[in-house]
Coordinates of C-alpha atoms in Angstrom, one line a residue:
Chain A
M303 CA 105.9 87.4 128.4
A304 CA 102.1 87.0 128.8
N305 CA 100.9 83.4 128.7
H306 CA 97.2 83.4 128.7
R307 CA 95.0 80.2 128.7
V308 CA 92.8 80.1 125.6
V309 CA 89.4 78.6 125.4
I310 CA 86.6 78.0 122.8
T311 CA 83.3 79.7 123.5
G312 CA 81.4 79.5 120.2
I313 CA 81.1 77.3 117.2
G314 CA 79.4 77.7 113.8
V315 CA 79.3 75.5 110.7
I316 CA 78.1 75.3 107.1
A317 CA 78.8 71.7 105.9
P318 CA 77.5 69.6 103.0
N319 CA 75.5 67.5 105.4
G320 CA 74.4 70.2 107.8
V321 CA 73.7 73.9 107.8
G322 CA 74.2 75.2 111.3
R323 CA 75.6 73.3 114.2
V324 CA 72.3 71.5 115.3
E325 CA 71.7 70.0 111.9
F326 CA 75.4 69.1 111.5
E327 CA 75.4 67.3 114.9
N328 CA 72.4 65.3 113.9
S329 CA 74.0 64.3 110.6
L330 CA 77.2 63.3 112.3
R331 CA 75.3 61.0 114.7
I332 CA 73.2 59.3 112.0
G333 CA 75.8 59.3 109.2
R334 CA 73.9 61.5 106.8
S335 CA 75.8 62.1 103.6
G336 CA 76.0 65.4 101.9
I337 CA 77.6 64.0 98.7
K338 CA 75.6 64.3 95.5
F339 CA 76.0 63.7 91.8
F340 CA 76.2 66.8 89.6
E341 CA 74.9 66.6 86.0
K342 CA 77.1 69.5 85.0
S343 CA 80.3 67.6 86.0
K344 CA 79.1 64.8 83.7
T345 CA 78.5 67.1 80.8
L346 CA 81.9 68.5 81.2
N347 CA 83.6 65.1 81.2
F348 CA 84.9 65.1 84.7
N349 CA 86.2 61.8 86.0
C350 CA 84.7 62.7 89.4
Q351 CA 81.1 63.8 89.0
I352 CA 80.2 63.9 92.7
A353 CA 80.8 66.5 95.4
G354 CA 79.7 67.9 98.7
K355 CA 77.9 71.1 98.5
P356 CA 76.1 72.8 101.5
N357 CA 72.4 73.3 101.0
V358 CA 72.1 77.0 102.1
T359 CA 68.6 78.2 101.6
P360 CA 67.4 81.9 101.4
D361 CA 65.5 81.2 104.6
Y362 CA 68.7 80.3 106.4
K363 CA 70.5 83.3 105.0
E364 CA 67.6 85.5 106.2
I365 CA 68.5 84.7 109.8
Y366 CA 71.9 86.4 109.5
F367 CA 71.9 88.5 106.4
D368 CA 70.4 91.9 105.4
D369 CA 69.0 92.3 101.9
Y370 CA 72.3 93.4 100.5
Y371 CA 74.1 90.3 101.6
Q372 CA 71.1 88.1 100.8
N373 CA 70.9 89.4 97.2
K374 CA 74.4 90.6 96.2
L375 CA 76.8 88.1 97.8
K376 CA 77.5 85.5 95.1
N377 CA 80.8 83.9 96.1
K378 CA 79.7 80.8 98.0
A379 CA 83.0 80.6 99.9
I380 CA 82.2 84.1 101.3
I381 CA 78.5 83.2 101.9
Y382 CA 79.5 80.0 103.8
G383 CA 82.2 81.8 105.8
C384 CA 80.0 84.7 106.8
L385 CA 77.2 82.3 107.9
S386 CA 79.4 80.1 110.0
G387 CA 81.2 83.1 111.5
L388 CA 77.9 84.8 112.4
E389 CA 76.5 81.6 113.9
A390 CA 79.7 81.1 116.0
W391 CA 79.6 84.8 117.2
K392 CA 76.0 84.4 118.3
D393 CA 76.7 81.0 119.9
A394 CA 79.4 82.7 122.0
G395 CA 76.7 85.1 123.3
L396 CA 78.4 88.1 121.6
K397 CA 76.6 91.0 119.9
K398 CA 77.3 92.8 116.7
N399 CA 78.8 96.3 117.1
H400 CA 76.7 98.7 115.2
E401 CA 78.3 101.9 116.3
L402 CA 81.6 101.3 118.1
V403 CA 84.7 99.4 116.9
D404 CA 85.6 96.5 119.2
Y405 CA 89.4 96.7 119.5
D406 CA 89.6 93.8 121.8
S407 CA 88.4 91.3 119.2
G408 CA 90.0 90.2 115.9
M409 CA 89.6 87.6 113.2
I410 CA 91.6 85.0 111.4
F411 CA 89.6 83.8 108.4
G412 CA 91.3 81.6 105.8
S413 CA 90.3 80.3 102.4
G414 CA 91.7 78.2 99.7
A415 CA 90.8 78.8 96.0
L416 CA 88.4 81.6 97.0
A417 CA 88.3 83.3 93.6
M418 CA 87.7 79.9 91.8
D419 CA 84.2 79.5 93.2
S420 CA 81.9 79.0 90.3
F421 CA 80.4 82.5 90.7
N422 CA 83.5 83.8 88.8
Q423 CA 82.7 81.8 85.7
K424 CA 80.3 84.6 84.7
T425 CA 83.0 87.2 85.5
V426 CA 85.4 85.7 83.0
E427 CA 82.7 85.4 80.3
I428 CA 81.7 89.1 80.7
I429 CA 85.3 90.3 80.6
L430 CA 86.1 88.2 77.5
E431 CA 83.0 89.6 75.8
G432 CA 84.5 93.1 76.3
K433 CA 81.8 94.1 78.8
S434 CA 83.7 94.5 82.0
R435 CA 81.9 97.7 82.7
R436 CA 78.8 95.6 83.4
L437 CA 80.6 93.8 86.3
G438 CA 79.9 96.4 89.0
S439 CA 81.8 97.0 92.2
S440 CA 81.8 93.7 94.0
I441 CA 83.9 91.3 91.9
I442 CA 87.2 92.3 93.5
P443 CA 85.9 92.3 97.1
Q444 CA 84.4 88.9 96.4
S445 CA 87.6 87.6 94.8
M446 CA 90.3 88.9 97.1
S447 CA 91.6 86.3 99.5
S448 CA 90.6 88.5 102.4
G449 CA 87.0 88.8 101.1
T450 CA 85.4 86.6 103.7
A451 CA 87.0 88.5 106.6
A452 CA 86.0 91.8 104.9
Y453 CA 82.4 91.0 104.5
L454 CA 82.1 89.4 107.9
N455 CA 83.8 92.3 109.6
K456 CA 81.5 94.8 107.9
I457 CA 78.8 93.2 110.1
L458 CA 80.8 92.6 113.3
G459 CA 83.0 95.8 113.5
L460 CA 86.1 94.2 115.0
G461 CA 89.2 96.3 115.4
N462 CA 91.9 94.0 116.5
R463 CA 94.0 91.9 114.0
I464 CA 92.1 90.9 110.9
L465 CA 94.0 88.3 108.9
S466 CA 93.2 85.9 106.1
N467 CA 95.5 82.9 105.9
S468 CA 95.8 80.5 103.0
S469 CA 97.6 77.2 103.5
A470 CA 95.7 74.6 101.5
C471 CA 94.1 71.9 103.5
I472 CA 95.6 73.0 106.8
T473 CA 94.0 76.5 106.4
G474 CA 91.2 75.9 109.0
S475 CA 93.3 74.4 111.7
E476 CA 96.0 77.0 111.1
S477 CA 93.5 79.8 111.5
V478 CA 92.8 78.5 115.0
L479 CA 96.5 78.1 115.7
L480 CA 97.1 81.8 114.7
G481 CA 94.3 83.0 116.8
F482 CA 95.5 80.9 119.7
E483 CA 99.0 82.3 119.5
H484 CA 97.7 85.9 119.3
L485 CA 95.5 85.4 122.4
K486 CA 98.3 83.6 124.3
L487 CA 100.4 86.7 124.0
G488 CA 97.6 88.8 125.4
K489 CA 97.2 90.9 122.2
A490 CA 93.4 90.5 122.1
K491 CA 90.6 89.2 124.3
R492 CA 88.9 87.1 121.6
M493 CA 89.5 86.0 118.0
L494 CA 87.0 84.7 115.5
C495 CA 88.9 81.9 113.8
G496 CA 87.6 80.0 110.7
S497 CA 88.0 79.0 107.2
T498 CA 86.0 78.4 104.0
E499 CA 86.0 76.9 100.6
G500 CA 83.5 77.5 97.8
D501 CA 82.5 75.0 95.2
G502 CA 81.5 74.4 91.6
I503 CA 82.9 73.3 88.3
L504 CA 86.0 75.6 88.3
I505 CA 87.4 74.1 91.5
W506 CA 86.3 70.5 90.8
G507 CA 87.4 70.7 87.2
A508 CA 90.9 71.9 88.3
F509 CA 91.3 69.0 90.8
D510 CA 90.0 66.4 88.4
P511 CA 93.1 66.0 86.2
M512 CA 95.3 65.5 89.2
R513 CA 93.8 62.0 89.5
I514 CA 93.3 62.2 93.2
L515 CA 89.5 62.4 93.2
T516 CA 87.1 59.5 93.5
S517 CA 86.1 58.3 90.0
D518 CA 84.3 55.0 90.8
S519 CA 81.1 56.3 92.5
N520 CA 79.3 58.6 90.0
D521 CA 76.4 56.2 90.1
N522 CA 76.6 55.9 93.9
P523 CA 77.6 59.3 95.2
Q524 CA 77.0 58.6 98.9
Q525 CA 79.5 55.7 98.9
G526 CA 82.2 57.8 97.1
S527 CA 84.1 59.1 100.1
R528 CA 85.7 56.1 101.9
P529 CA 88.6 57.1 104.2
L530 CA 90.4 54.1 105.7
C531 CA 88.8 51.7 103.3
K532 CA 90.6 49.2 101.2
T533 CA 88.7 50.1 98.0
S534 CA 89.1 53.9 98.3
V535 CA 90.6 55.5 95.2
G536 CA 90.6 59.2 96.0
F537 CA 88.8 62.0 97.8
V538 CA 85.5 63.7 97.0
P539 CA 85.7 67.5 96.8
G540 CA 83.5 69.5 99.1
G541 CA 82.7 73.1 100.1
G542 CA 81.8 74.7 103.4
S543 CA 83.0 76.6 106.4
G544 CA 83.6 76.3 110.1
T545 CA 84.2 78.9 112.7
L546 CA 85.4 78.8 116.3
I547 CA 85.4 81.7 118.8
L548 CA 88.6 81.7 120.8
E549 CA 88.9 83.7 123.9
T550 CA 91.3 84.2 126.8
L551 CA 90.1 82.3 129.8
E552 CA 89.9 85.6 131.8
S553 CA 87.7 87.2 129.2
A554 CA 85.4 84.2 128.9
Q555 CA 85.0 83.9 132.7
E556 CA 84.6 87.6 133.1
R557 CA 81.5 87.6 131.0
N558 CA 80.3 84.1 132.2
A559 CA 80.5 82.6 128.8
K560 CA 79.8 79.0 128.1
I561 CA 83.2 77.3 127.6
Y562 CA 83.4 74.2 125.4
A563 CA 87.1 73.4 125.5
E564 CA 90.6 74.6 126.2
I565 CA 93.3 74.6 123.5
L566 CA 96.3 73.1 125.3
G567 CA 98.8 73.2 122.4
T568 CA 99.3 73.6 118.7
D569 CA 102.0 73.3 116.1
V570 CA 102.4 74.1 112.5
N571 CA 105.4 73.2 110.3
S572 CA 106.5 72.2 106.9
G573 CA 108.4 69.2 105.6
G574 CA 110.3 71.5 103.3
F575 CA 109.7 69.3 100.2
R576 CA 112.4 67.0 101.5
N577 CA 112.6 63.4 102.7
G578 CA 109.5 62.3 100.8
G579 CA 107.7 65.7 101.1
S580 CA 106.3 67.1 97.9
M581 CA 103.5 69.3 96.7
T582 CA 101.0 66.5 97.5
A583 CA 102.7 64.2 99.9
P584 CA 104.1 64.9 103.4
N585 CA 107.6 64.5 104.8
S586 CA 106.7 62.0 107.6
S587 CA 109.4 63.2 109.9
A588 CA 107.9 66.7 109.9
V589 CA 104.4 65.3 110.5
I590 CA 105.7 63.3 113.5
N591 CA 107.6 66.4 114.8
C592 CA 104.4 68.4 114.5
M593 CA 102.5 65.9 116.6
K594 CA 105.2 65.7 119.2
N595 CA 105.6 69.4 119.5
T596 CA 101.9 69.8 120.2
L597 CA 102.0 67.1 122.9
A598 CA 105.0 68.8 124.5
Q599 CA 103.4 72.3 124.5
S600 CA 100.2 70.7 125.9
K601 CA 102.2 69.1 128.8
I602 CA 100.3 65.9 128.5
T603 CA 101.3 62.4 127.6
S604 CA 99.9 60.7 124.5
D605 CA 98.0 58.1 126.4
E606 CA 95.6 60.8 127.6
I607 CA 94.3 61.2 124.0
D608 CA 90.8 59.7 123.7
L609 CA 90.1 60.6 120.1
I610 CA 92.1 61.5 117.0
S611 CA 90.3 63.8 114.5
G612 CA 92.3 62.7 111.5
H613 CA 93.0 64.3 108.1
L614 CA 92.1 61.0 106.4
T615 CA 91.0 62.0 102.9
G616 CA 90.5 58.6 101.4
T617 CA 93.7 58.7 99.3
K618 CA 96.8 56.5 99.8
G619 CA 97.9 59.1 102.3
D620 CA 95.6 57.5 104.8
V621 CA 98.1 54.7 105.4
T622 CA 101.0 57.1 105.8
E623 CA 98.9 59.1 108.2
I624 CA 98.1 56.1 110.4
K625 CA 101.8 55.1 110.5
N626 CA 102.8 58.7 111.4
W627 CA 100.3 58.8 114.3
I628 CA 101.7 55.5 115.6
V629 CA 105.2 57.0 115.8
G630 CA 104.1 60.4 116.9
L631 CA 102.0 59.2 119.8
N632 CA 103.9 56.0 120.4
R633 CA 100.7 54.0 120.5
K634 CA 99.7 51.1 118.2
Q635 CA 97.4 48.0 117.8
Q636 CA 94.9 47.8 120.7
N637 CA 96.6 50.8 122.4
F638 CA 95.9 53.2 119.5
P639 CA 93.2 55.8 120.3
L640 CA 89.9 56.0 118.6
I641 CA 90.2 57.8 115.3
N642 CA 87.6 59.4 113.0
T643 CA 86.9 61.9 110.3
P644 CA 83.6 63.3 109.0
K645 CA 84.9 63.1 105.4
S646 CA 82.9 60.0 104.5
M647 CA 79.8 62.2 104.9
I648 CA 81.0 65.6 103.6
G649 CA 84.0 64.9 101.4
H650 CA 87.2 66.9 101.7
C651 CA 86.3 70.5 102.1
I652 CA 89.8 71.6 101.3
A653 CA 90.5 74.9 103.1
G654 CA 87.2 74.6 104.9
A655 CA 88.1 71.1 106.2
G656 CA 90.1 71.9 109.3
S657 CA 87.6 74.3 110.8
I658 CA 84.6 72.1 110.0
E659 CA 86.3 69.1 111.5
L660 CA 87.3 71.1 114.6
V661 CA 83.6 72.0 115.0
A662 CA 82.8 68.3 114.7
A663 CA 85.4 67.5 117.4
I664 CA 84.0 70.0 119.8
I665 CA 80.4 68.8 119.3
Q666 CA 81.5 65.2 120.0
M667 CA 83.3 66.3 123.1
E668 CA 80.4 68.4 124.3
K669 CA 77.8 65.7 123.7
S670 CA 80.0 62.7 124.6
F671 CA 79.8 60.7 121.4
V672 CA 82.2 59.5 118.6
H673 CA 80.7 59.5 115.1
G674 CA 81.3 56.7 112.8
N675 CA 83.7 56.4 109.8
Y676 CA 81.1 55.4 107.3
N677 CA 81.4 53.6 103.9
I678 CA 84.2 51.3 105.0
K679 CA 83.7 48.0 103.0
E680 CA 86.9 46.6 104.5
I681 CA 89.6 48.4 106.5
N682 CA 92.6 48.9 104.3
P683 CA 94.8 45.9 105.3
E684 CA 97.9 48.1 105.5
I685 CA 96.0 50.0 108.3
S686 CA 94.5 46.9 110.0
A687 CA 98.0 45.5 110.2
E688 CA 99.0 48.5 112.4
I689 CA 96.0 49.3 114.6
S690 CA 93.0 47.4 116.0
P691 CA 89.7 47.7 114.1
N692 CA 88.2 48.7 117.4
C693 CA 90.0 52.0 117.0
I694 CA 88.0 52.7 113.9
P695 CA 84.3 53.1 114.9
Q696 CA 82.0 52.6 111.9
Q697 CA 78.8 53.7 113.7
T698 CA 78.3 56.4 116.3
V699 CA 79.2 55.3 119.9
Q700 CA 78.3 57.1 123.1
K701 CA 81.5 57.8 124.9
E702 CA 83.0 60.5 127.2
I703 CA 85.7 62.3 125.3
N704 CA 88.0 64.6 127.2
T705 CA 91.0 65.0 124.9
I706 CA 91.2 65.2 121.2
M707 CA 94.1 65.7 118.9
K708 CA 93.3 67.2 115.5
A709 CA 95.6 67.1 112.5
N710 CA 95.4 68.4 109.0
F711 CA 98.0 68.1 106.2
G712 CA 98.1 70.2 103.1
F713 CA 99.4 70.7 99.7
G714 CA 102.8 72.4 99.9
D715 CA 104.0 69.9 102.5
L716 CA 102.2 71.7 105.4
N717 CA 101.2 70.2 108.7
C718 CA 99.1 71.5 111.6
T719 CA 98.1 69.8 114.9
I720 CA 95.9 71.0 117.7
L721 CA 95.2 69.5 121.1
L722 CA 91.8 70.2 122.7
R723 CA 90.6 69.4 126.2
K724 CA 87.0 69.4 127.3
W725 CA 86.2 72.2 129.8
K726 CA 85.1 71.1 133.2
N727 CA 85.0 74.3 135.3
G728 CA 88.7 74.8 135.6
Chain B
M1058 CA 56.8 108.0 81.9
D1059 CA 56.7 110.7 84.5
K1060 CA 59.2 111.7 87.1
I1061 CA 57.0 110.4 89.9
Q1062 CA 57.2 106.9 88.4
I1063 CA 61.0 107.2 88.0
Q1064 CA 61.3 108.3 91.6
N1065 CA 59.3 105.3 92.8
E1066 CA 61.3 102.9 90.6
L1067 CA 64.6 104.5 91.7
K1068 CA 63.6 104.0 95.3
E1069 CA 63.2 100.3 94.7
I1070 CA 66.6 100.1 92.9
I1071 CA 68.6 101.9 95.7
K1072 CA 66.8 100.1 98.5
V1073 CA 69.2 97.2 98.7
Y1074 CA 72.2 99.6 99.0
V1075 CA 70.8 101.7 101.8
P1076 CA 71.9 100.5 105.2
E1077 CA 69.1 102.1 107.2
K1078 CA 65.8 101.5 105.4
E1079 CA 63.7 103.8 107.6
I1080 CA 65.1 106.9 105.8
L1081 CA 63.4 105.7 102.6
E1082 CA 60.0 106.2 104.1
N1083 CA 60.3 109.9 103.8
L1084 CA 62.5 110.1 100.8
T1085 CA 62.8 113.6 99.2
L1086 CA 64.4 114.9 96.0
E1087 CA 67.0 116.7 98.2
H1088 CA 68.4 113.5 99.8
D1089 CA 72.0 113.0 98.8
L1090 CA 72.8 109.4 97.9
I1091 CA 76.1 109.2 99.7
N1092 CA 75.8 111.8 102.5
D1093 CA 72.2 111.3 103.5
L1094 CA 71.3 107.8 102.5
K1095 CA 74.8 106.5 103.5
I1096 CA 75.2 104.5 100.3
N1097 CA 78.8 103.3 100.0
S1098 CA 80.3 105.4 97.2
A1099 CA 81.5 102.1 95.5
H1100 CA 77.8 101.2 95.0
I1101 CA 77.0 104.2 92.9
V1102 CA 78.3 102.3 89.9
D1103 CA 76.1 99.4 90.9
I1104 CA 73.1 101.6 91.0
V1105 CA 73.9 103.1 87.6
L1106 CA 74.2 99.5 86.2
D1107 CA 70.8 98.6 87.7
V1108 CA 69.3 101.8 86.3
E1109 CA 70.7 101.2 82.8
E1110 CA 69.3 97.7 82.8
K1111 CA 65.9 98.9 84.0
Y1112 CA 65.4 101.7 81.4
D1113 CA 67.7 100.3 78.7
I1114 CA 69.8 103.4 78.6
M1115 CA 73.5 104.2 78.9
I1116 CA 74.7 106.7 81.5
E1117 CA 78.2 108.0 80.7
D1118 CA 80.8 108.7 83.5
E1119 CA 80.2 112.5 83.3
A1120 CA 76.5 112.0 83.9
I1121 CA 77.2 109.8 86.9
M1122 CA 79.0 112.7 88.5
K1123 CA 75.8 114.7 88.3
M1124 CA 73.8 112.1 90.2
G1125 CA 74.4 113.5 93.7
T1126 CA 70.9 113.7 95.0
I1127 CA 67.7 111.8 94.2
G1128 CA 66.4 114.8 92.3
Q1129 CA 69.5 115.0 90.2
A1130 CA 69.5 111.3 89.5
I1131 CA 65.9 111.5 88.3
E1132 CA 66.8 114.4 86.0
V1133 CA 69.7 112.3 84.4
I1134 CA 67.5 109.2 84.0
N1135 CA 64.5 111.2 82.6
G1136 CA 66.9 113.0 80.2
K1137 CA 68.2 109.7 78.9
V1138 CA 64.8 108.1 78.6
Q1139 CA 63.5 111.1 76.6
E1140 CA 66.5 110.8 74.2
K1141 CA 65.5 107.2 73.3

C-alpha cells in the first residue's frame, strides 16, 4: 500500500483577532484580543454577553470575492471558510482553475452549527410569516453542512474527494487528519483542509443555558477567556475559520512549493461515552490512547515535543486535559513541554477552533516564537501542582520550535491529535 | 416608463448573477439568460424576486417560464407594470 509523506504548503485564517495570516500572527505575538461585548446578547438576557467575532470588511472580501459572493453570501461560517480557504490556496502558490477540473486536488471542509449562523434568523421569520417564496435560491446551499465546500469549490474547481466533516470541537483537526490519510494512500496530490464556525445570537443563545460559557466578564470582555486560570468559569464562544493546504511531499517538491511542516502522525478516536466520557466530558483513557497512537505513528518519543497546542477552553476540562497530557506523554513538572492556546485572545471557535489553532501552530513554528497564554490571574492550583509554571508562557517568547503536538476534544466524546514537525529541507 | 429604461434597470439587476461581465457591454434583446449570459438556472428565481421588489409587481410561475431572453423578460415586466 502506498505510504506517502504529507506536508503543509499553505495556510489561511479568519480569526476574531486577525483577518488573514499576517494580522493573525501579529495579534498572537502582542496578545491582541478579539473578544467584544454584544449589546444584543444583553438585550436577550444571555448570561454570557461577550464573544469573538472576526472583523471581515468588504475591502478584505474584495481581494478574494466576485460581486456575487461579496453581495449574496450571507452565512458568516461560509464567508469565513471561503476566505481562509482562498488565502491558503494562494499562499501555497496555487491557481484557480477557470476551465479545467483539477482531479488531483480535493477538499475536506468541516463545520459545526453551520445553519445556526445568525443569517438564518431572518429565514425563520420569513417562513413563519408565510412568505417563503421571498427567500430565493440560496438558503439551502448556505444552510447545508457541505455549503462551505460547495461555495469554495465553485471558485477552485477541484475534482478529487470533496467532503464536509462535522465533529464538534475536533472538526478542524479532524479535517486535517482526513486529508492526511487520503494523501498518505496516494489518492490525491493535495487536499485543502479546513473548518469554520459562524456566529451570532442563535449559536451563542443555544450555548448559554448549558452554563459552560463565561458569565463574569460582560463588563470586561477582553479578560473573559482565561484558559489555565484559577478564576476561569467557562469559555467564550467565537467564530472563524482556518485552512491548511496538505500535499504529498513528491507533489510539493515537484512544483518547488514552500513547505512549512510535515505531518508525522495523527489519531482520532472516541471515548464511547464510557469511563467518564459523556456528551461534554472526555473519557480520559481514550484521550491518552489518542495521544500515544499519534506518537507511535510519528515514530518519535515524547521528549522531542517542544510545544503542545492544547484544547484548553477555560472550563474545568483544562485540569483533566493537563493530567491526560502528563500520562499520554509521560512528562511532568519541569519536564513537561511548553503549552499554549490562542483561546485567551479569540475564545473557543468551536468547529473552527482546530484549524485556526493549527494555523497558529504553524506560524509559531515558522517564525520561531511561542505566543503567551494571556489573562491568567493565577495558574489553577490543580494545574500548578502537576506542571511547572515555566511550561505556561504568559507572554510571547522567541524560541525555535521543531515539533508540536496538537489536540482537540469535542462534544460527543471525540478526540483528535496531530503531530507536526518543522520542515528543514528533508 | 419605457422599455429602454426597463432594459437598463434589468441589466443592473442581472449583473451580479452574470459570471462574465464583459458580455453585458453589448447586451441585446436576443441574449438568452441561461444559454448566452450563463446565469445559473437557480438564479432565475432570484432575478424574479429582485424584479418584483424593484417594480412592486408579482410575476407568477407561468410568466417566469416566458422570460427566456432579455427581450422576453422586458415584455413580461412591462406587461405587469402596465397592469398596475
